[in-house]
Short mmCIF file of C-alpha atoms in Angstrom, two decimals:
data_model
loop_
_atom_site.label_atom_id
_atom_site.label_comp_id
_atom_site.label_asym_id
_atom_site.label_seq_id
_atom_site.Cartn_x
_atom_site.Cartn_y
_atom_site.Cartn_z
CA MET B 1 197.04 182.11 171.39
CA THR B 2 194.74 182.21 168.43
CA THR B 3 194.02 179.96 165.54
CA SER B 4 192.22 180.49 162.29
CA ASN B 5 190.63 177.07 162.69
CA PRO B 6 189.04 177.02 166.13
CA PRO B 7 186.94 173.99 166.98
CA VAL B 8 183.47 174.35 165.60
CA PRO B 9 181.09 174.93 168.52
CA PRO B 10 178.52 172.23 169.25
CA SER B 11 175.59 172.87 167.06
CA GLY B 12 171.96 172.82 168.04
CA ASP B 13 171.36 172.44 164.32
CA SER B 14 168.86 169.62 164.12
CA SER B 15 170.03 168.66 160.63
CA ARG B 16 173.45 167.59 161.96
CA ILE B 17 174.88 164.99 164.30
CA ALA B 18 178.35 165.38 165.82
CA PHE B 19 180.58 162.31 165.97
CA TRP B 20 183.36 162.48 168.58
CA PHE B 21 185.99 159.77 168.30
CA ASP B 22 189.61 158.72 168.56
CA PHE B 23 191.18 156.40 165.98
CA ALA B 24 192.55 154.32 168.87
CA SER B 25 188.98 153.43 169.95
CA PRO B 26 187.73 150.16 168.45
CA TYR B 27 184.05 150.87 169.09
CA SER B 28 184.56 154.21 167.33
CA TYR B 29 185.58 152.19 164.27
CA LEU B 30 182.29 150.26 164.29
CA ALA B 31 180.31 153.50 164.44
CA ALA B 32 182.50 155.59 162.13
CA MET B 33 182.10 153.16 159.25
CA ARG B 34 178.30 153.35 159.48
CA ILE B 35 177.30 156.79 160.71
CA GLU B 36 177.39 158.76 157.47
CA ASP B 37 175.10 156.33 155.64
CA ALA B 38 172.79 156.00 158.65
CA ALA B 39 172.65 159.77 159.08
CA ALA B 40 171.99 160.33 155.38
CA ARG B 41 169.03 157.93 155.49
CA ALA B 42 167.60 160.18 158.22
CA GLY B 43 168.35 163.34 156.23
CA LEU B 44 171.20 164.34 158.55
CA GLY B 45 174.78 165.46 158.02
CA VAL B 46 177.72 164.43 160.20
CA ASP B 47 180.19 166.74 161.95
CA TRP B 48 183.42 164.78 162.47
CA ARG B 49 185.12 165.57 165.77
CA PRO B 50 188.44 163.85 166.43
CA MET B 51 189.69 164.11 170.00
CA LEU B 52 192.56 162.65 172.00
CA LEU B 53 191.11 160.09 174.38
CA GLY B 54 194.20 160.07 176.60
CA PRO B 55 193.61 163.58 177.96
CA VAL B 56 189.85 162.96 178.08
CA PHE B 57 190.29 159.84 180.22
CA LYS B 58 192.83 161.62 182.40
CA SER B 59 190.52 164.56 182.99
CA VAL B 60 187.59 162.38 184.11
CA GLY B 61 189.74 160.04 186.19
CA ALA B 62 189.31 156.98 183.96
CA PRO B 63 192.09 154.45 183.36
CA LEU B 64 194.09 155.03 180.18
CA LEU B 65 192.59 151.91 178.55
CA PRO B 66 189.21 151.50 180.26
CA LEU B 67 188.11 148.56 178.09
CA PHE B 68 191.16 146.59 179.16
CA ALA B 69 191.70 147.68 182.77
CA ILE B 70 190.02 144.45 183.92
CA PRO B 71 191.57 141.38 182.26
CA GLN B 72 188.31 139.40 182.07
CA LYS B 73 186.57 142.36 180.45
CA GLY B 74 189.48 142.88 178.07
CA GLU B 75 189.36 139.33 176.75
CA TYR B 76 185.59 139.59 176.40
CA THR B 77 185.94 142.90 174.57
CA TRP B 78 188.08 141.40 171.81
CA LYS B 79 185.45 138.70 171.26
CA ASP B 80 182.65 141.23 171.34
CA LEU B 81 184.39 143.46 168.80
CA ALA B 82 184.87 140.55 166.39
CA ARG B 83 181.20 139.57 166.75
CA GLN B 84 179.92 143.12 166.35
CA ALA B 85 182.11 143.74 163.29
CA ALA B 86 180.75 140.53 161.73
CA LYS B 87 177.20 141.60 162.53
CA PHE B 88 177.72 144.89 160.71
CA GLY B 89 179.63 143.31 157.82
CA LEU B 90 182.82 145.21 158.66
CA PRO B 91 186.30 143.75 158.20
CA TRP B 92 188.04 143.06 161.50
CA ILE B 93 191.50 141.93 162.56
CA ARG B 94 192.46 141.79 166.23
CA PRO B 95 195.30 144.30 166.15
CA SER B 96 198.91 143.24 166.48
CA GLN B 97 199.54 146.52 168.35
CA PHE B 98 197.18 148.25 170.75
CA PRO B 99 196.59 151.09 171.21
CA ARG B 100 197.73 152.67 167.96
CA ASN B 101 198.59 156.33 167.68
CA GLY B 102 196.00 158.25 165.69
CA MET B 103 197.41 161.69 166.39
CA LEU B 104 198.73 162.39 162.88
CA ALA B 105 195.40 161.49 161.27
CA GLU B 106 193.51 163.50 163.89
CA ARG B 107 195.69 166.55 163.36
CA ILE B 108 195.05 166.29 159.62
CA MET B 109 191.30 166.29 160.28
CA ALA B 110 191.56 169.10 162.84
CA GLY B 111 193.69 171.11 160.41
CA HIS B 112 191.10 170.73 157.62
CA PRO B 113 187.81 171.12 159.50
CA ASP B 114 185.75 172.05 156.45
CA ALA B 115 187.29 169.73 153.88
CA PRO B 116 184.78 167.76 151.80
CA TRP B 117 186.91 164.61 152.13
CA THR B 118 186.79 164.46 155.95
CA GLY B 119 184.36 161.57 156.31
CA ALA B 120 185.98 159.48 153.58
CA PHE B 121 189.43 160.08 155.06
CA CYS B 122 188.18 159.14 158.53
CA ARG B 123 186.84 155.83 157.21
CA ALA B 124 190.02 155.19 155.20
CA VAL B 125 192.12 155.55 158.36
CA PHE B 126 189.78 153.49 160.54
CA HIS B 127 189.68 150.77 157.88
CA ARG B 128 193.48 150.59 157.74
CA SER B 129 193.77 150.39 161.51
CA TRP B 130 191.01 147.92 162.43
CA GLY B 131 190.17 146.24 159.14
CA LEU B 132 193.72 145.76 157.82
CA ASP B 133 195.85 145.87 161.02
CA GLN B 134 198.06 148.63 159.61
CA ASN B 135 200.05 151.05 161.74
CA ILE B 136 198.20 154.33 161.36
CA GLY B 137 200.93 156.03 163.38
CA SER B 138 203.13 155.80 160.28
CA GLU B 139 203.19 158.60 157.70
CA ALA B 140 203.25 156.07 154.86
CA VAL B 141 199.92 154.54 155.92
CA ILE B 142 198.32 157.96 156.36
CA ALA B 143 199.70 159.13 153.00
CA ASP B 144 198.08 156.09 151.42
CA ALA B 145 194.75 156.95 153.05
CA LEU B 146 195.01 160.55 151.82
CA ARG B 147 195.73 159.42 148.26
CA GLU B 148 192.71 157.12 148.42
CA VAL B 149 190.46 160.12 149.05
CA GLY B 150 192.18 162.29 146.42
CA VAL B 151 194.28 164.51 148.70
CA ASP B 152 197.94 165.40 148.17
CA PRO B 153 199.68 163.67 151.08
CA ALA B 154 202.70 165.97 151.29
CA ALA B 155 200.68 169.16 151.75
CA ALA B 156 198.17 167.64 154.19
CA ILE B 157 200.85 166.00 156.34
CA ALA B 158 202.89 169.22 156.39
CA ARG B 159 199.84 171.16 157.52
CA ALA B 160 199.19 168.63 160.29
CA GLY B 161 202.63 169.45 161.67
CA GLU B 162 201.90 173.16 162.00
CA ASP B 163 201.03 174.69 165.35
CA GLU B 164 197.62 175.66 164.08
CA SER B 165 196.60 172.01 163.51
CA LYS B 166 198.11 170.84 166.79
CA LEU B 167 196.29 173.58 168.66
CA ALA B 168 193.00 172.86 166.89
CA LEU B 169 193.11 169.23 168.01
CA ARG B 170 194.07 170.21 171.54
CA LEU B 171 191.25 172.74 171.80
CA GLN B 172 188.80 170.27 170.40
CA THR B 173 189.86 167.72 173.03
CA GLU B 174 189.33 170.35 175.74
CA GLN B 175 185.94 171.07 174.26
CA ALA B 176 185.07 167.37 174.46
CA VAL B 177 185.73 167.41 178.19
CA ALA B 178 183.74 170.62 178.58
CA LEU B 179 180.79 168.95 176.83
CA GLY B 180 180.80 166.11 179.37
CA ILE B 181 182.32 163.52 177.05
CA PHE B 182 183.98 160.66 178.94
CA GLY B 183 184.54 158.05 176.21
CA ALA B 184 184.30 157.26 172.52
CA PRO B 185 182.49 157.20 170.32
CA THR B 186 180.12 159.90 171.55
CA MET B 187 177.39 161.27 169.33
CA ILE B 188 175.83 164.62 170.15
CA ALA B 189 172.35 165.13 168.76
CA ARG B 190 170.28 168.22 169.55
CA GLY B 191 172.43 168.84 172.62
CA GLU B 192 172.13 165.29 174.02
CA LEU B 193 175.09 162.92 174.45
CA PHE B 194 174.85 159.33 173.25
CA TRP B 195 177.84 157.18 174.20
CA GLY B 196 178.98 154.09 172.39
CA ASN B 197 178.52 152.32 169.10
CA ASP B 198 175.45 150.67 170.63
CA ARG B 199 173.73 154.07 170.73
CA LEU B 200 174.25 155.03 167.09
CA ASP B 201 170.65 154.33 166.07
CA ASP B 202 169.24 156.07 169.15
CA ALA B 203 171.39 159.13 168.52
CA ILE B 204 170.26 159.37 164.91
CA ALA B 205 166.62 158.91 165.89
CA HIS B 206 167.02 161.70 168.44
CA ALA B 207 168.75 163.99 165.94
CA ALA B 208 165.95 163.33 163.49
CA GLY B 209 163.37 164.23 166.13
CA LYS B 210 162.05 160.67 166.36
CA ALA B 211 163.18 159.93 169.93
CA MET T 1 180.35 121.74 203.06
CA THR T 2 177.54 120.34 201.01
CA THR T 3 174.18 121.53 199.90
CA SER T 4 171.22 119.81 198.39
CA ASN T 5 170.79 122.75 196.02
CA PRO T 6 174.17 123.27 194.37
CA PRO T 7 174.34 125.81 191.56
CA VAL T 8 173.20 124.29 188.33
CA PRO T 9 176.25 123.89 186.08
CA PRO T 10 176.39 125.99 182.92
CA SER T 11 174.54 124.12 180.29
CA GLY T 12 175.63 123.50 176.75
CA ASP T 13 171.96 122.81 176.16
CA SER T 14 171.18 124.79 173.07
CA SER T 15 167.52 125.14 174.03
CA ARG T 16 168.42 127.29 177.07
CA ILE T 17 169.98 130.66 177.76
CA ALA T 18 171.42 131.51 181.19
CA PHE T 19 170.72 134.97 182.59
CA TRP T 20 173.17 136.13 185.26
CA PHE T 21 172.12 139.24 187.15
CA ASP T 22 171.97 141.16 190.42
CA PHE T 23 168.84 143.09 191.40
CA ALA T 24 171.07 146.08 192.15
CA SER T 25 172.05 146.33 188.48
CA PRO T 26 169.85 148.71 186.48
CA TYR T 27 170.81 147.32 183.08
CA SER T 28 169.90 143.86 184.43
CA TYR T 29 166.40 145.25 184.97
CA LEU T 30 166.08 146.27 181.32
CA ALA T 31 167.10 142.78 180.18
CA ALA T 32 165.27 140.77 182.87
CA MET T 33 161.91 142.25 181.95
CA ARG T 34 162.35 141.23 178.30
CA ILE T 35 164.41 138.04 178.15
CA GLU T 36 161.74 135.42 178.78
CA ASP T 37 159.48 136.69 176.00
CA ALA T 38 162.41 137.18 173.64
CA ALA T 39 163.75 133.71 174.40
CA ALA T 40 160.33 132.12 173.99
CA ARG T 41 159.98 133.67 170.52
CA ALA T 42 163.24 131.90 169.62
CA GLY T 43 162.05 128.64 171.17
CA LEU T 44 164.42 128.95 174.14
CA GLY T 45 164.02 128.65 177.90
CA VAL T 46 165.75 130.86 180.45
CA ASP T 47 167.91 129.71 183.37
CA TRP T 48 167.80 132.46 186.02
CA ARG T 49 171.12 132.96 187.79
CA PRO T 50 171.20 135.55 190.57
CA MET T 51 174.67 136.48 191.78
CA LEU T 52 176.12 139.05 194.17
CA LEU T 53 177.88 141.69 192.09
CA GLY T 54 179.90 143.00 195.04
CA PRO T 55 182.09 139.90 195.30
CA VAL T 56 182.21 139.60 191.49
CA PHE T 57 183.51 143.17 191.13
CA LYS T 58 185.96 142.66 193.97
CA SER T 59 187.34 139.48 192.45
CA VAL T 60 188.01 141.08 189.04
CA GLY T 61 189.37 144.31 190.51
CA ALA T 62 186.48 146.53 189.39
CA PRO T 63 185.17 149.43 191.46
CA LEU T 64 182.14 148.60 193.60
CA LEU T 65 179.86 150.76 191.42
CA PRO T 66 181.56 150.74 188.02
CA LEU T 67 178.79 152.69 186.26
CA PHE T 68 179.23 155.54 188.72
CA ALA T 69 182.96 155.55 189.44
CA ILE T 70 183.36 158.44 186.98
CA PRO T 71 180.93 161.29 187.76
CA GLN T 72 180.41 162.31 184.13
CA LYS T 73 179.64 158.72 183.20
CA GLY T 74 177.34 158.35 186.19
CA GLU T 75 175.21 161.32 185.21
CA TYR T 76 175.08 160.08 181.64
CA THR T 77 174.10 156.60 182.83
CA TRP T 78 170.96 157.86 184.59
CA LYS T 79 169.89 159.61 181.38
CA ASP T 80 170.70 156.57 179.29
CA LEU T 81 168.70 154.28 181.58
CA ALA T 82 165.64 156.53 181.38
CA ARG T 83 165.91 156.64 177.58
CA GLN T 84 166.43 152.90 177.22
CA ALA T 85 163.53 152.10 179.54
CA ALA T 86 161.29 154.39 177.49
CA LYS T 87 162.48 152.71 174.28
CA PHE T 88 161.49 149.30 175.62
CA GLY T 89 158.24 150.55 177.15
CA LEU T 90 159.36 149.76 180.69
CA PRO T 91 158.43 151.87 183.72
CA TRP T 92 161.39 153.74 185.17
CA ILE T 93 162.01 155.90 188.22
CA ARG T 94 165.47 157.17 189.06
CA PRO T 95 165.88 155.48 192.42
CA SER T 96 165.78 157.44 195.65
CA GLN T 97 168.38 154.98 197.03
CA PHE T 98 171.22 153.36 195.11
CA PRO T 99 172.38 150.67 195.24
CA ARG T 100 169.58 148.67 196.80
CA ASN T 101 170.16 145.37 198.55
CA GLY T 102 168.81 142.45 196.53
CA MET T 103 170.25 139.74 198.76
CA LEU T 104 166.98 138.53 200.26
CA ALA T 105 165.34 138.17 196.85
CA GLU T 106 168.45 136.48 195.45
CA ARG T 107 168.57 134.01 198.34
CA ILE T 108 164.92 133.18 197.71
CA MET T 109 165.73 132.44 194.07
CA ALA T 110 168.87 130.48 194.96
CA GLY T 111 166.91 128.51 197.56
CA HIS T 112 164.22 127.56 195.02
CA PRO T 113 166.28 126.85 191.90
CA ASP T 114 163.66 124.74 190.17
CA ALA T 115 160.53 126.65 191.16
CA PRO T 116 158.14 127.38 188.28
CA TRP T 117 157.59 130.93 189.56
CA THR T 118 161.25 131.98 189.35
CA GLY T 119 161.00 134.19 186.27
CA ALA T 120 157.79 135.88 187.36
CA PHE T 121 159.22 136.53 190.83
CA CYS T 122 162.40 137.96 189.32
CA ARG T 123 160.38 140.41 187.24
CA ALA T 124 158.14 141.28 190.19
CA VAL T 125 161.20 142.24 192.25
CA PHE T 126 162.91 144.14 189.44
CA HIS T 127 159.68 146.01 188.74
CA ARG T 128 159.35 147.06 192.37
CA SER T 129 162.93 148.26 192.52
CA TRP T 130 163.34 150.13 189.23
CA GLY T 131 159.79 150.71 188.06
CA LEU T 132 158.23 151.67 191.42
CA ASP T 133 161.27 152.86 193.44
CA GLN T 134 160.48 150.48 196.30
CA ASN T 135 163.06 149.22 198.77
CA ILE T 136 163.57 145.58 197.80
CA GLY T 137 165.82 145.15 200.82
CA SER T 138 162.66 145.15 202.95
CA GLU T 139 160.84 141.91 203.75
CA ALA T 140 157.48 143.59 203.24
CA VAL T 141 158.26 144.47 199.63
CA ILE T 142 159.60 140.98 198.91
CA ALA T 143 156.57 139.40 200.59
CA ASP T 144 154.37 141.46 198.30
CA ALA T 145 156.29 140.25 195.25
CA LEU T 146 155.96 136.63 196.42
CA ARG T 147 152.21 137.00 196.92
CA GLU T 148 151.94 138.47 193.42
CA VAL T 149 153.36 135.24 191.96
CA GLY T 150 151.26 132.99 194.22
CA VAL T 151 153.93 131.99 196.74
CA ASP T 152 153.50 131.90 200.53
CA PRO T 153 155.81 134.67 201.74
CA ALA T 154 156.45 133.28 205.23
CA ALA T 155 157.77 129.93 204.04
CA ALA T 156 159.85 131.34 201.19
CA ILE T 157 161.44 134.06 203.33
CA ALA T 158 162.18 131.55 206.10
CA ARG T 159 163.88 129.25 203.60
CA ALA T 160 165.97 132.16 202.30
CA GLY T 161 167.36 132.57 205.81
CA GLU T 162 168.62 128.99 205.99
CA ASP T 163 172.26 128.17 205.46
CA GLU T 164 171.42 126.12 202.41
CA SER T 165 170.02 129.14 200.56
CA LYS T 166 172.84 131.41 201.66
CA LEU T 167 175.40 128.87 200.53
CA ALA T 168 173.65 128.30 197.20
CA LEU T 169 173.85 132.02 196.39
CA ARG T 170 177.47 132.21 197.50
CA LEU T 171 178.46 129.20 195.39
CA GLN T 172 176.59 130.59 192.42
CA THR T 173 178.48 133.88 192.79
CA GLU T 174 181.76 131.96 192.85
CA GLN T 175 180.65 130.09 189.78
CA ALA T 176 179.98 133.41 188.01
CA VAL T 177 183.58 134.46 188.60
CA ALA T 178 184.83 131.06 187.44
CA LEU T 179 182.85 131.47 184.22
CA GLY T 180 184.61 134.77 183.47
CA ILE T 181 181.66 136.99 184.35
CA PHE T 182 182.74 140.55 185.23
CA GLY T 183 179.44 142.47 185.18
CA ALA T 184 175.68 142.22 184.83
CA PRO T 185 173.61 141.29 183.09
CA THR T 186 175.55 138.49 181.43
CA MET T 187 173.86 136.00 179.17
CA ILE T 188 175.53 132.67 178.46
CA ALA T 189 174.45 131.00 175.27
CA ARG T 190 176.07 127.79 174.00
CA GLY T 191 179.09 128.50 176.17
CA GLU T 192 179.60 132.10 174.98
CA LEU T 193 179.32 135.15 177.24
CA PHE T 194 177.29 138.17 176.17
CA TRP T 195 177.56 141.14 178.50
CA GLY T 196 175.01 143.88 178.89
CA ASN T 197 171.40 144.60 178.08
CA ASP T 198 172.61 145.78 174.66
CA ARG T 199 173.62 142.20 173.82
CA LEU T 200 170.30 140.53 174.63
CA ASP T 201 169.30 140.07 171.00
CA ASP T 202 172.77 138.85 170.00
CA ALA T 203 172.80 136.34 172.85
CA ILE T 204 169.41 134.95 171.89
CA ALA T 205 170.40 134.73 168.23
CA HIS T 206 173.54 132.85 169.26
CA ALA T 207 171.60 130.51 171.54
CA ALA T 208 169.17 129.83 168.71
CA GLY T 209 172.07 129.02 166.38
CA LYS T 210 171.47 132.09 164.23
CA ALA T 211 174.70 133.95 165.06
#
C-alpha cells in the first residue's frame, strides 16, 4: 500500500517541536492550547501529530484508560484537570461523556498534513471537547470547527473518509509506537521525548537549545 | 492495640502542608529535597508522613512498581528523573538497585514523630539513596544519616525495631489509603490532595491560600 501523504518523519530540525496527541486525552488539551504560543516565543514551529491512543496503549501493554484504571487516581485526575485548566486560564467542563471519539478530527488532520490551518483546527476541536463539552465524534461539531478556521467542511470531511487519510493516521500511530511513545501528549524536541503537559516548558527549552 | 505515637491526623491547619512519601519513590526525592525551603518561603511548616507504598499500591490495585510496569515508560522515567534532578540542581545517580528498602528509615521517622531533626534526617536518607546510590536498607547507611543530623544511631535504630514504631508506620500507611492517597509524593494542603513532584508549587500555593 502507498499513500501520497505518508507521515512526516521525526525531524531533527532544531527549529521545530513535534506535538503528539489524541483528542481523547485531557492533558493533551492543556498542552495543545498553549504550545503554539509558547513555541513561537522560543522561535520554534510546531509539527502537529495526531495519533490513536487506543492502539498505542495496546501496543505497550497499558490499560485502555490509564488515568482512570485506578478509581482513586481517576477521581483525583478530574480535580487536577480542573485546577490545571484554571491555572492556565483555559475553559474546562468535566465531560458528560468520556472518552470521546476524536478519529474524524484526527483523520482530517492526517489527511491535510501541510495545511496552514492545522494548529487552529486542532485548538478548535480541543476547545469544543474539553472547554464546551461538545461531542467531537459528531460531524456537525467538526464541521463547525472547520468553518471557524475557514475550511469548507464538506470537502475536508469527505477527504477524511478516503483510504488515504485513514491510512495516514494509522501509519502515524504506528510511527508513534516506533518512536517509543507510550502516552499523550508527547513532545519530541531534537530527538528527545517529553511526556505530559507538565513537560511542555522543558520540551520547548530543550528544542530551543536551552536545556 | 494501642500506641503512644498514633499517626497525627490530617490537619486543616492552614499553616502546615503534609508531605506523604516513601524513600523508594524517586519523584518523592525530588520533592523532599525542596519542600521545606519552598514551604518556609510561603510561611508554612511541613508535616513529614512516611508511608509504605507497597501496601498503598496493593490496596488501590496498582502494580507494585507503577512507573516501570510499562517498559517504554520505565526507560523514559529514568531519563526524566535525570533531567528533572538537573533542573532542580539536585545530585542524581541512576540507582544500581531498585527499589530500595526504606522501611528502617521510615520506622525511625514514625517512631519519632515530633523530633526536630525529622526533615533533615529525611533529606539525609533521600540524598544517600538517590544522590549517592547508597543502600538505605543497610543499618550502616542509616546510622551515618542519623549522625549527620546529630542523633545517636544506636538508640534511634533500637527504637525503630520496637513494636510501637512498626505499628505507627503501619497505621500511618493505612491512614494514607483512607485519605485517598494512591501514589507518592502526595502533598495535602487544606484538605486537598496534590500528587507528584510536579504539583509541589501548586500544593504550596493552595496551602498558602493563593490557589
